[in-house]
CSV table of C-alpha atoms in Angstrom, one decimal:
chain,number,residue,atom,x,y,z
A,1,MET,CA,16.4,-39.1,46.8
A,2,ILE,CA,14.5,-40.7,49.7
A,3,VAL,CA,16.4,-40.2,53.0
A,4,ASP,CA,15.8,-43.3,55.1
A,5,PHE,CA,17.5,-42.6,58.4
A,6,CYS,CA,18.5,-39.5,60.4
A,7,SER,CA,20.1,-38.7,63.7
A,8,TYR,CA,20.1,-35.2,65.1
A,9,ASN,CA,21.6,-33.9,68.3
A,10,ILE,CA,19.0,-31.1,68.6
A,11,ARG,CA,20.4,-29.7,71.9
A,12,GLY,CA,17.2,-29.1,73.8
A,13,LEU,CA,13.6,-29.5,72.4
A,14,HIS,CA,11.5,-27.2,74.6
A,15,ASN,CA,12.2,-24.0,72.7
A,16,LYS,CA,12.5,-25.8,69.3
A,17,ILE,CA,9.3,-27.7,69.0
A,18,SER,CA,8.1,-26.0,65.8
A,19,PHE,CA,11.5,-26.2,64.3
A,20,ALA,CA,11.8,-29.9,65.1
A,21,LYS,CA,8.3,-30.6,63.8
A,22,ASP,CA,9.0,-28.7,60.6
A,23,PHE,CA,12.4,-30.4,60.2
A,24,LEU,CA,10.9,-33.9,60.4
A,25,SER,CA,7.8,-33.1,58.4
A,26,HIS,CA,9.8,-31.4,55.6
A,27,ASN,CA,12.4,-34.3,55.2
A,28,LYS,CA,10.0,-37.2,55.7
A,29,PHE,CA,12.5,-39.6,57.2
A,30,GLY,CA,11.6,-43.2,57.6
A,31,ILE,CA,13.4,-43.4,60.9
A,32,ALA,CA,14.7,-40.4,62.8
A,33,ALA,CA,16.5,-40.1,66.2
A,34,LEU,CA,16.6,-37.0,68.3
A,35,LEU,CA,19.4,-36.7,70.8
A,36,GLU,CA,19.8,-34.5,73.9
A,37,THR,CA,16.2,-33.4,74.0
A,38,HIS,CA,16.3,-32.4,77.7
A,39,VAL,CA,12.7,-33.6,78.1
A,40,LYS,CA,11.6,-35.4,81.2
A,41,LYS,CA,10.3,-38.9,81.1
A,42,GLU,CA,6.7,-37.9,82.0
A,43,ASP,CA,6.6,-35.3,79.2
A,44,ALA,CA,8.2,-37.5,76.4
A,45,ALA,CA,5.0,-38.9,75.0
A,46,PHE,CA,3.4,-35.5,74.8
A,47,TYR,CA,6.3,-33.7,73.1
A,48,SER,CA,7.1,-36.6,70.7
A,49,SER,CA,3.4,-36.7,69.6
A,50,ILE,CA,3.7,-33.0,68.7
A,51,VAL,CA,7.0,-33.1,66.7
A,52,ALA,CA,6.1,-36.3,64.8
A,53,PRO,CA,2.5,-37.4,65.4
A,54,LYS,CA,2.7,-40.2,62.8
A,55,TYR,CA,5.8,-41.8,64.4
A,56,LYS,CA,6.1,-44.6,66.8
A,57,TRP,CA,8.8,-43.9,69.4
A,58,LEU,CA,11.4,-45.6,71.6
A,59,PHE,CA,13.2,-43.9,74.5
A,60,ASN,CA,16.1,-44.9,76.8
A,61,TYR,CA,14.8,-43.3,80.0
A,62,ASP,CA,15.2,-46.7,81.7
A,63,TYR,CA,18.9,-46.3,81.4
A,64,HIS,CA,19.4,-42.6,81.7
A,65,ASN,CA,17.1,-40.2,83.6
A,66,ASN,CA,17.4,-37.6,80.9
A,67,GLY,CA,16.3,-40.0,78.1
A,68,ARG,CA,19.2,-38.9,76.0
A,69,ILE,CA,18.0,-40.9,72.9
A,70,TRP,CA,14.7,-40.8,71.1
A,71,VAL,CA,14.1,-43.1,68.1
A,72,GLY,CA,11.0,-42.6,66.0
A,73,TRP,CA,9.8,-44.3,62.9
A,74,ASP,CA,7.0,-44.4,60.3
A,75,ASP,CA,5.5,-47.8,60.8
A,76,THR,CA,3.9,-47.7,57.3
A,77,ILE,CA,7.5,-47.9,56.0
A,78,TRP,CA,9.6,-49.7,58.6
A,79,HIS,CA,9.2,-52.5,61.1
A,80,VAL,CA,11.4,-51.7,64.1
A,81,THR,CA,12.3,-54.3,66.8
A,82,LEU,CA,14.4,-53.2,69.8
A,83,ILE,CA,17.5,-55.4,70.3
A,84,ASP,CA,19.4,-53.6,73.0
A,85,ALA,CA,19.4,-50.3,74.8
A,86,SER,CA,21.7,-48.5,77.3
A,87,ALA,CA,22.5,-45.0,78.5
A,88,GLN,CA,24.6,-44.3,75.3
A,89,GLN,CA,22.9,-46.3,72.5
A,90,ILE,CA,19.7,-47.9,71.2
A,91,THR,CA,20.1,-50.8,68.8
A,92,CYS,CA,17.2,-52.0,66.7
A,93,GLU,CA,16.5,-54.5,63.9
A,94,VAL,CA,14.8,-52.6,61.1
A,95,LYS,CA,13.0,-54.1,58.2
A,96,HIS,CA,11.2,-52.4,55.3
A,97,VAL,CA,7.6,-53.3,55.1
A,98,ASP,CA,8.0,-54.6,51.5
A,99,GLY,CA,10.6,-57.1,52.9
A,100,GLY,CA,13.3,-55.9,50.6
A,101,SER,CA,15.6,-54.2,53.1
A,102,SER,CA,16.7,-55.1,56.6
A,103,CYS,CA,19.7,-54.2,58.9
A,104,LEU,CA,20.8,-53.4,62.4
A,105,LEU,CA,20.6,-49.7,63.3
A,106,SER,CA,22.4,-48.3,66.3
A,107,ILE,CA,21.7,-44.8,67.4
A,108,ILE,CA,24.6,-43.4,69.4
A,109,TYR,CA,24.9,-40.6,71.9
A,110,ALA,CA,28.2,-41.2,73.6
A,111,SER,CA,29.1,-39.6,76.9
A,112,ASN,CA,31.4,-36.6,77.0
A,113,ASP,CA,33.3,-38.4,79.7
A,114,GLY,CA,36.0,-40.6,78.2
A,115,VAL,CA,35.9,-43.1,81.0
A,116,LEU,CA,32.1,-43.6,80.6
A,117,ARG,CA,32.5,-44.0,76.9
A,118,ARG,CA,34.4,-47.2,77.5
A,119,HIS,CA,31.0,-48.7,78.5
A,120,LEU,CA,29.7,-47.9,75.1
A,121,TRP,CA,32.7,-49.5,73.3
A,122,THR,CA,32.2,-52.6,75.4
A,123,LYS,CA,28.5,-52.7,74.7
A,124,LEU,CA,29.1,-52.4,70.9
A,125,THR,CA,31.8,-55.1,71.1
A,126,ASN,CA,29.4,-57.5,72.9
A,127,LEU,CA,26.7,-56.8,70.3
A,128,HIS,CA,29.2,-57.7,67.5
A,129,GLN,CA,30.2,-60.9,69.2
A,130,ARG,CA,26.6,-61.9,69.8
A,131,TYR,CA,25.8,-61.8,66.1
A,132,ASN,CA,29.1,-63.2,64.9
A,133,SER,CA,28.8,-66.2,67.1
A,134,SER,CA,25.5,-67.3,65.6
A,135,ALA,CA,25.6,-66.4,62.0
A,136,ASP,CA,27.1,-63.9,59.5
A,137,MET,CA,27.0,-60.3,60.8
A,138,PRO,CA,24.0,-58.5,59.3
A,139,PRO,CA,24.3,-55.1,57.7
A,140,TRP,CA,25.0,-52.7,60.6
A,141,CYS,CA,24.8,-48.9,60.7
A,142,LEU,CA,25.9,-46.9,63.7
A,143,MET,CA,25.0,-43.2,63.5
A,144,GLY,CA,24.9,-40.3,65.9
A,145,ASP,CA,27.0,-38.2,68.2
A,146,PHE,CA,30.2,-40.1,69.3
A,147,ASN,CA,31.5,-37.1,71.3
A,148,ILE,CA,35.1,-38.0,70.1
A,149,PHE,CA,36.9,-37.7,66.8
A,150,LEU,CA,39.4,-40.0,65.1
A,151,ASN,CA,42.0,-37.9,63.3
A,152,SER,CA,43.9,-34.6,63.7
A,153,PHE,CA,42.2,-33.2,60.6
A,154,GLU,CA,38.8,-33.6,62.1
A,155,THR,CA,39.3,-30.5,64.3
A,156,ASN,CA,40.5,-27.0,63.7
A,157,GLY,CA,41.8,-26.7,67.3
A,158,LEU,CA,44.4,-28.4,69.4
A,159,MET,CA,44.3,-32.1,69.9
A,160,PRO,CA,43.0,-33.1,73.4
A,161,ARG,CA,45.5,-33.8,76.1
A,162,ARG,CA,44.3,-37.3,76.6
A,163,GLN,CA,44.7,-38.8,73.2
A,164,GLY,CA,44.2,-42.3,74.7
A,165,TYR,CA,40.4,-41.8,74.3
A,166,ILE,CA,40.9,-41.3,70.6
A,167,PHE,CA,43.0,-44.5,70.5
A,168,GLU,CA,40.2,-46.4,72.3
A,169,PHE,CA,37.6,-45.2,69.8
A,170,ARG,CA,39.8,-46.1,66.9
A,171,THR,CA,40.6,-49.6,68.4
A,172,CYS,CA,36.9,-50.3,68.9
A,173,ILE,CA,35.8,-49.5,65.3
A,174,ASN,CA,38.8,-51.4,63.9
A,175,ASP,CA,37.9,-54.5,66.0
A,176,LEU,CA,34.2,-54.2,64.8
A,177,GLY,CA,35.3,-53.8,61.2
A,178,LEU,CA,33.6,-50.4,60.8
A,179,VAL,CA,34.3,-47.6,58.4
A,180,ASP,CA,32.8,-44.2,57.7
A,181,LEU,CA,30.1,-44.4,55.1
A,182,ARG,CA,30.9,-42.1,52.2
A,183,TYR,CA,29.3,-38.8,52.8
A,184,HIS,CA,28.5,-35.3,51.5
A,185,GLY,CA,28.1,-32.1,53.5
A,186,ALA,CA,30.0,-30.7,56.5
A,187,VAL,CA,33.3,-32.2,57.6
A,188,PHE,CA,33.1,-30.5,61.0
A,189,THR,CA,29.7,-31.5,62.5
A,190,TRP,CA,29.9,-29.5,65.8
A,191,TRP,CA,31.1,-26.1,66.9
A,192,ASP,CA,31.3,-24.6,70.4
A,193,GLY,CA,29.3,-21.5,69.7
A,194,ASN,CA,32.2,-19.2,70.0
A,195,ILE,CA,32.0,-16.5,67.2
A,196,SER,CA,35.4,-15.0,67.7
A,197,ALA,CA,37.5,-18.1,67.9
A,198,PRO,CA,35.3,-21.1,67.2
A,199,VAL,CA,36.3,-24.7,67.9
A,200,LEU,CA,35.1,-27.1,65.2
A,201,ARG,CA,35.1,-30.9,65.4
A,202,LYS,CA,33.7,-34.0,63.7
A,203,LEU,CA,31.8,-35.6,66.5
A,204,ASP,CA,28.8,-36.9,64.5
A,205,ARG,CA,29.4,-39.7,62.0
A,206,VAL,CA,27.9,-42.7,60.2
A,207,LEU,CA,29.8,-46.0,60.6
A,208,VAL,CA,29.0,-49.2,58.7
A,209,ASN,CA,30.4,-52.7,58.4
A,210,ASP,CA,31.5,-54.6,55.3
A,211,THR,CA,28.1,-56.5,55.1
A,212,TRP,CA,26.4,-53.2,54.8
A,213,LEU,CA,28.7,-52.1,52.0
A,214,ARG,CA,28.0,-55.2,50.1
A,215,THR,CA,24.2,-55.0,50.7
A,216,PHE,CA,23.7,-51.3,50.2
A,217,ASP,CA,26.5,-50.5,47.8
A,218,LEU,CA,24.8,-47.3,46.6
A,219,SER,CA,24.2,-46.0,50.1
A,220,LEU,CA,25.3,-42.5,51.1
A,221,ALA,CA,25.5,-40.3,54.2
A,222,ASN,CA,24.8,-36.6,54.2
A,223,PHE,CA,25.4,-34.0,57.0
A,224,LEU,CA,22.7,-31.3,56.7
A,225,PRO,CA,23.1,-27.7,57.9
A,226,ARG,CA,22.9,-27.3,61.7
A,227,GLY,CA,19.7,-25.2,61.9
A,228,LEU,CA,19.2,-24.1,65.5
A,229,SER,CA,21.5,-26.7,67.0
A,230,ASP,CA,25.3,-26.8,67.4
A,231,HIS,CA,25.4,-30.2,65.6
A,232,ASN,CA,24.8,-31.1,62.0
A,233,PRO,CA,22.1,-33.8,61.5
A,234,ALA,CA,23.4,-37.0,60.0
A,235,THR,CA,21.3,-38.7,57.3
A,236,VAL,CA,21.5,-42.0,55.4
A,237,TYR,CA,20.2,-42.9,52.0
A,238,LEU,CA,20.1,-46.6,51.4
A,239,GLY,CA,20.4,-46.2,47.6
A,240,ILE,CA,17.4,-48.6,46.9
A,241,VAL,CA,15.0,-47.5,44.2
A,242,ARG,CA,11.4,-47.8,45.3
A,243,ASP,CA,8.2,-47.2,43.5
A,244,THR,CA,6.7,-43.7,44.0
A,245,ILE,CA,2.9,-44.0,44.2
A,246,HIS,CA,1.0,-40.8,43.4
A,247,LYS,CA,-2.2,-40.5,45.4
A,248,PRO,CA,-5.3,-39.1,43.8
A,249,PHE,CA,-6.4,-35.5,44.6
A,250,GLN,CA,-8.8,-35.4,47.6
A,251,LEU,CA,-10.8,-32.4,48.8
A,252,PHE,CA,-11.0,-32.1,52.5
A,253,LYS,CA,-13.4,-30.1,54.7
A,254,HIS,CA,-10.6,-27.9,56.1
A,255,LEU,CA,-9.9,-26.5,52.6
A,256,MET,CA,-13.6,-25.9,52.0
A,257,ASP,CA,-13.7,-23.8,55.2
A,258,ASN,CA,-10.9,-21.5,53.8
A,259,GLU,CA,-12.4,-18.0,53.2
A,260,GLN,CA,-10.7,-18.0,49.7
A,261,PHE,CA,-12.2,-21.4,48.7
A,262,LEU,CA,-15.3,-20.2,46.8
A,263,SER,CA,-13.5,-17.3,45.0
A,264,THR,CA,-10.6,-19.7,44.0
A,265,VAL,CA,-13.1,-22.2,42.6
A,266,GLN,CA,-15.1,-19.5,40.8
A,267,GLN,CA,-12.0,-17.9,39.2
A,268,ALA,CA,-10.6,-21.2,38.0
A,269,TRP,CA,-14.0,-22.4,36.6
A,270,GLU,CA,-14.9,-19.1,34.8
A,271,ASP,CA,-11.7,-18.9,32.7
A,272,PRO,CA,-12.9,-19.5,29.1
A,273,VAL,CA,-12.2,-22.9,27.4
A,274,ILE,CA,-12.8,-23.6,23.7
A,275,GLY,CA,-13.8,-27.1,22.5
A,276,ASP,CA,-16.5,-29.7,22.8
A,277,LYS,CA,-18.5,-30.0,26.1
A,278,TRP,CA,-16.6,-32.9,27.5
A,279,PHE,CA,-13.2,-31.2,26.9
A,280,ILE,CA,-14.5,-28.0,28.5
A,281,VAL,CA,-15.7,-29.9,31.6
A,282,THR,CA,-12.6,-31.9,32.1
A,283,THR,CA,-10.3,-28.9,31.5
A,284,LYS,CA,-12.2,-26.8,34.0
A,285,LEU,CA,-12.0,-29.6,36.6
A,286,LYS,CA,-8.2,-29.8,36.1
A,287,ARG,CA,-7.9,-26.1,36.5
A,288,VAL,CA,-10.0,-26.1,39.7
A,289,LYS,CA,-7.9,-29.0,41.1
A,290,LEU,CA,-4.7,-27.1,40.4
A,291,ALA,CA,-6.0,-23.9,42.0
A,292,LEU,CA,-7.1,-25.8,45.1
A,293,LYS,CA,-3.7,-27.5,45.4
A,294,ASN,CA,-2.0,-24.1,45.3
A,295,LEU,CA,-4.4,-22.8,47.9
A,296,ASN,CA,-3.8,-25.8,50.1
A,297,THR,CA,0.0,-25.5,49.9
A,298,SER,CA,0.1,-21.7,50.5
A,299,GLY,CA,0.1,-22.5,54.2
A,300,GLY,CA,-0.7,-19.0,55.4
A,301,ASN,CA,1.7,-16.0,56.0
A,302,LEU,CA,3.0,-17.1,59.4
A,303,HIS,CA,4.0,-20.5,58.2
A,304,ALA,CA,5.5,-19.1,55.0
A,305,ASN,CA,7.6,-16.8,57.1
A,306,VAL,CA,8.9,-19.8,59.1
A,307,LEU,CA,9.8,-21.6,55.9
A,308,SER,CA,11.5,-18.6,54.5
A,309,ALA,CA,13.5,-17.9,57.6
A,310,ARG,CA,14.5,-21.6,57.9
A,311,ASN,CA,15.6,-21.9,54.3
A,312,ALA,CA,17.6,-18.7,54.6
A,313,LEU,CA,19.4,-20.0,57.6
A,314,LEU,CA,20.0,-23.5,56.2
A,315,ASN,CA,21.2,-22.2,52.9
A,316,PHE,CA,23.6,-19.8,54.5
A,317,GLN,CA,25.0,-22.6,56.8
A,318,GLY,CA,25.3,-24.9,53.8
A,319,LEU,CA,27.7,-22.4,52.1
A,320,LEU,CA,29.8,-21.7,55.2
A,321,PRO,CA,33.5,-22.7,54.9
A,322,MET,CA,35.1,-25.0,57.5
A,323,ALA,CA,36.4,-22.1,59.5
A,324,PRO,CA,33.9,-19.2,59.1
A,325,SER,CA,34.9,-15.6,59.7
A,326,HIS,CA,33.6,-13.4,62.5
A,327,ALA,CA,31.3,-11.6,60.0
A,328,GLN,CA,29.8,-14.9,58.8
A,329,ARG,CA,29.2,-16.1,62.4
A,330,THR,CA,27.5,-12.8,63.2
A,331,GLU,CA,25.3,-13.1,60.1
A,332,GLU,CA,24.4,-16.7,61.1
A,333,GLY,CA,23.4,-15.5,64.5
A,334,LYS,CA,21.1,-12.9,62.9
A,335,LEU,CA,19.5,-15.5,60.7
A,336,SER,CA,19.0,-17.8,63.7
A,337,ASN,CA,17.3,-15.0,65.6
A,338,ASP,CA,15.0,-14.3,62.6
A,339,LEU,CA,13.9,-18.0,62.6
A,340,ARG,CA,13.3,-18.0,66.3
A,341,ARG,CA,11.1,-14.9,66.0
A,342,ALA,CA,9.1,-16.4,63.2
A,343,LEU,CA,8.7,-19.7,65.1
A,344,LEU,CA,7.6,-17.8,68.2
A,345,LEU,CA,4.9,-15.9,66.3
A,346,GLU,CA,3.7,-19.1,64.7
A,347,GLU,CA,3.6,-20.9,68.0
A,348,LYS,CA,1.5,-18.1,69.6
A,349,PHE,CA,-1.0,-18.4,66.8
A,350,LEU,CA,-1.2,-22.2,66.9
A,351,LYS,CA,-1.6,-22.2,70.7
A,352,GLN,CA,-4.4,-19.6,70.5
A,353,LYS,CA,-6.1,-21.6,67.7
A,354,SER,CA,-5.9,-24.9,69.6
A,355,ARG,CA,-7.6,-23.3,72.7
A,356,VAL,CA,-10.4,-21.9,70.6
A,357,ARG,CA,-11.0,-25.2,68.7
A,358,TRP,CA,-10.5,-27.6,71.6
A,359,LEU,CA,-14.2,-27.9,72.6
A,360,ASN,CA,-15.2,-28.6,69.0
A,361,LEU,CA,-12.3,-30.9,67.9
A,362,GLY,CA,-10.4,-32.1,71.0
A,363,ASP,CA,-13.2,-34.2,72.4
A,364,GLY,CA,-14.3,-35.7,69.1
A,365,ASN,CA,-13.8,-39.1,67.5
A,366,ASN,CA,-10.9,-38.0,65.2
A,367,LYS,CA,-8.4,-40.4,66.7
A,368,PHE,CA,-10.9,-43.3,66.5
A,369,PHE,CA,-11.7,-42.7,62.8
A,370,TYR,CA,-8.0,-42.2,62.0
A,371,ASN,CA,-7.1,-45.5,63.7
A,372,SER,CA,-10.0,-47.3,61.9
A,373,CYS,CA,-8.8,-46.1,58.5
A,374,LYS,CA,-5.2,-47.0,59.3
A,375,GLY,CA,-6.3,-50.5,60.4
A,376,ARG,CA,-8.2,-51.0,57.2
A,377,TRP,CA,-5.2,-49.8,55.1
A,378,ASN,CA,-2.9,-52.1,57.0
A,379,ALA,CA,-5.2,-55.1,56.6
A,380,ASN,CA,-5.9,-54.5,52.9
A,381,LYS,CA,-2.5,-53.6,51.5
A,382,ILE,CA,-0.8,-56.1,49.1
A,383,LEU,CA,2.9,-56.3,49.6
A,384,ASN,CA,3.5,-59.3,47.2
A,385,ILE,CA,1.7,-61.4,44.7
A,386,TYR,CA,2.2,-64.7,42.9
A,387,ASP,CA,1.4,-65.1,39.2
A,388,GLU,CA,-0.1,-68.2,37.6
A,389,ASP,CA,3.3,-69.9,37.4
A,390,GLY,CA,4.1,-69.4,41.0
A,391,ASN,CA,6.6,-66.5,40.6
A,392,ASN,CA,6.6,-64.0,43.5
A,393,PHE,CA,6.5,-60.3,42.7
A,394,THR,CA,6.9,-57.3,45.0
A,395,GLY,CA,6.7,-53.6,44.3
A,396,HIS,CA,3.7,-51.5,43.3
A,397,LYS,CA,4.3,-51.6,39.5
A,398,ASN,CA,5.1,-55.4,39.5
A,399,ILE,CA,2.0,-56.2,41.5
A,400,ALA,CA,-0.2,-54.0,39.3
A,401,SER,CA,1.2,-55.7,36.2
A,402,VAL,CA,0.5,-59.2,37.4
A,403,ALA,CA,-3.0,-58.3,38.5
A,404,VAL,CA,-3.8,-56.6,35.2
A,405,SER,CA,-2.4,-59.6,33.2
A,406,TYR,CA,-4.5,-62.0,35.3
A,407,PHE,CA,-7.8,-60.3,34.6
A,408,LYS,CA,-6.9,-59.7,30.9
A,409,ASN,CA,-6.5,-63.5,30.5
């Protein structure tokens, strides 16, 4: 399953850089939003380039001095156009590069002040009226931290004294014709960090309109384990089947510099093979390729420790009941500390390595060559093709079939 969108209230980024980078790299979201990063405006470009170097980014620092919302996307997958931004939301028009999918996407980080949240409800209402007045409302998805819940069963604690704020939220989404997208995962998406008597609430959600439900009828939301935050990440799968293109194996210099490179190749090549000479050569080449793939994905002990600690924490959190016991909270805290220690060791290694290699790599032309290759790929890619009868085809397999058919004839 390809997860298309994600929003994550990460609750501070400075001490979670490696965790955030690993989270985004592991899941490969097309569009991802980070909320409550606590990063100053002058540092946003630097930190965003570390956690997701392939993303393009939008921030809302012009509307809030803390830049509470970051929206990043892979521009080889999605075209993103900013429609509106404020202190509590960023709304974009997103289109898949193959032209097959488009929608409005609003990333929400509502204020924890009920009075200030009224500005958000007004902004969303104005956006709805703006589109409804000109044409049919496009598919619309709103996801993020709304800082308020809708129903009594969405908390394990007492209802707030001022339930009027809940009524205002419910009125807004009813007026906009929004409903919760069907979802898997946690019901309560936030906890207050209290191990003895935790308060749990559903503050994060994914809302969609009826046009969305008609357009993406197989779409699904999923709330992933919290990780090092007190919020669960919200993800959206559009339910659209797209071609998976397998790239050919490539041998890069960094792998050749690995001290185990020669011994790995030698061991794979020297294993005996019985058959004719061509079969022997091709079989040995396949074995070498497989061995080098395994070497490339081994990642080193420090990174493996990070992955192991992260998986242990996320798997444990995924099995937690809605109201965990004191012992379960204590164990979760231990696993969180294990992950923090593994990340700290990895960060120390990477910082030391970057200082040693900076004179050799930092002042080179790597960025120039990367941008040149990216520009060529963007200029040469084929997103659609017409056959001899004028029929338009999209998708990797369809385009390949039309091209092969043309040259055969």
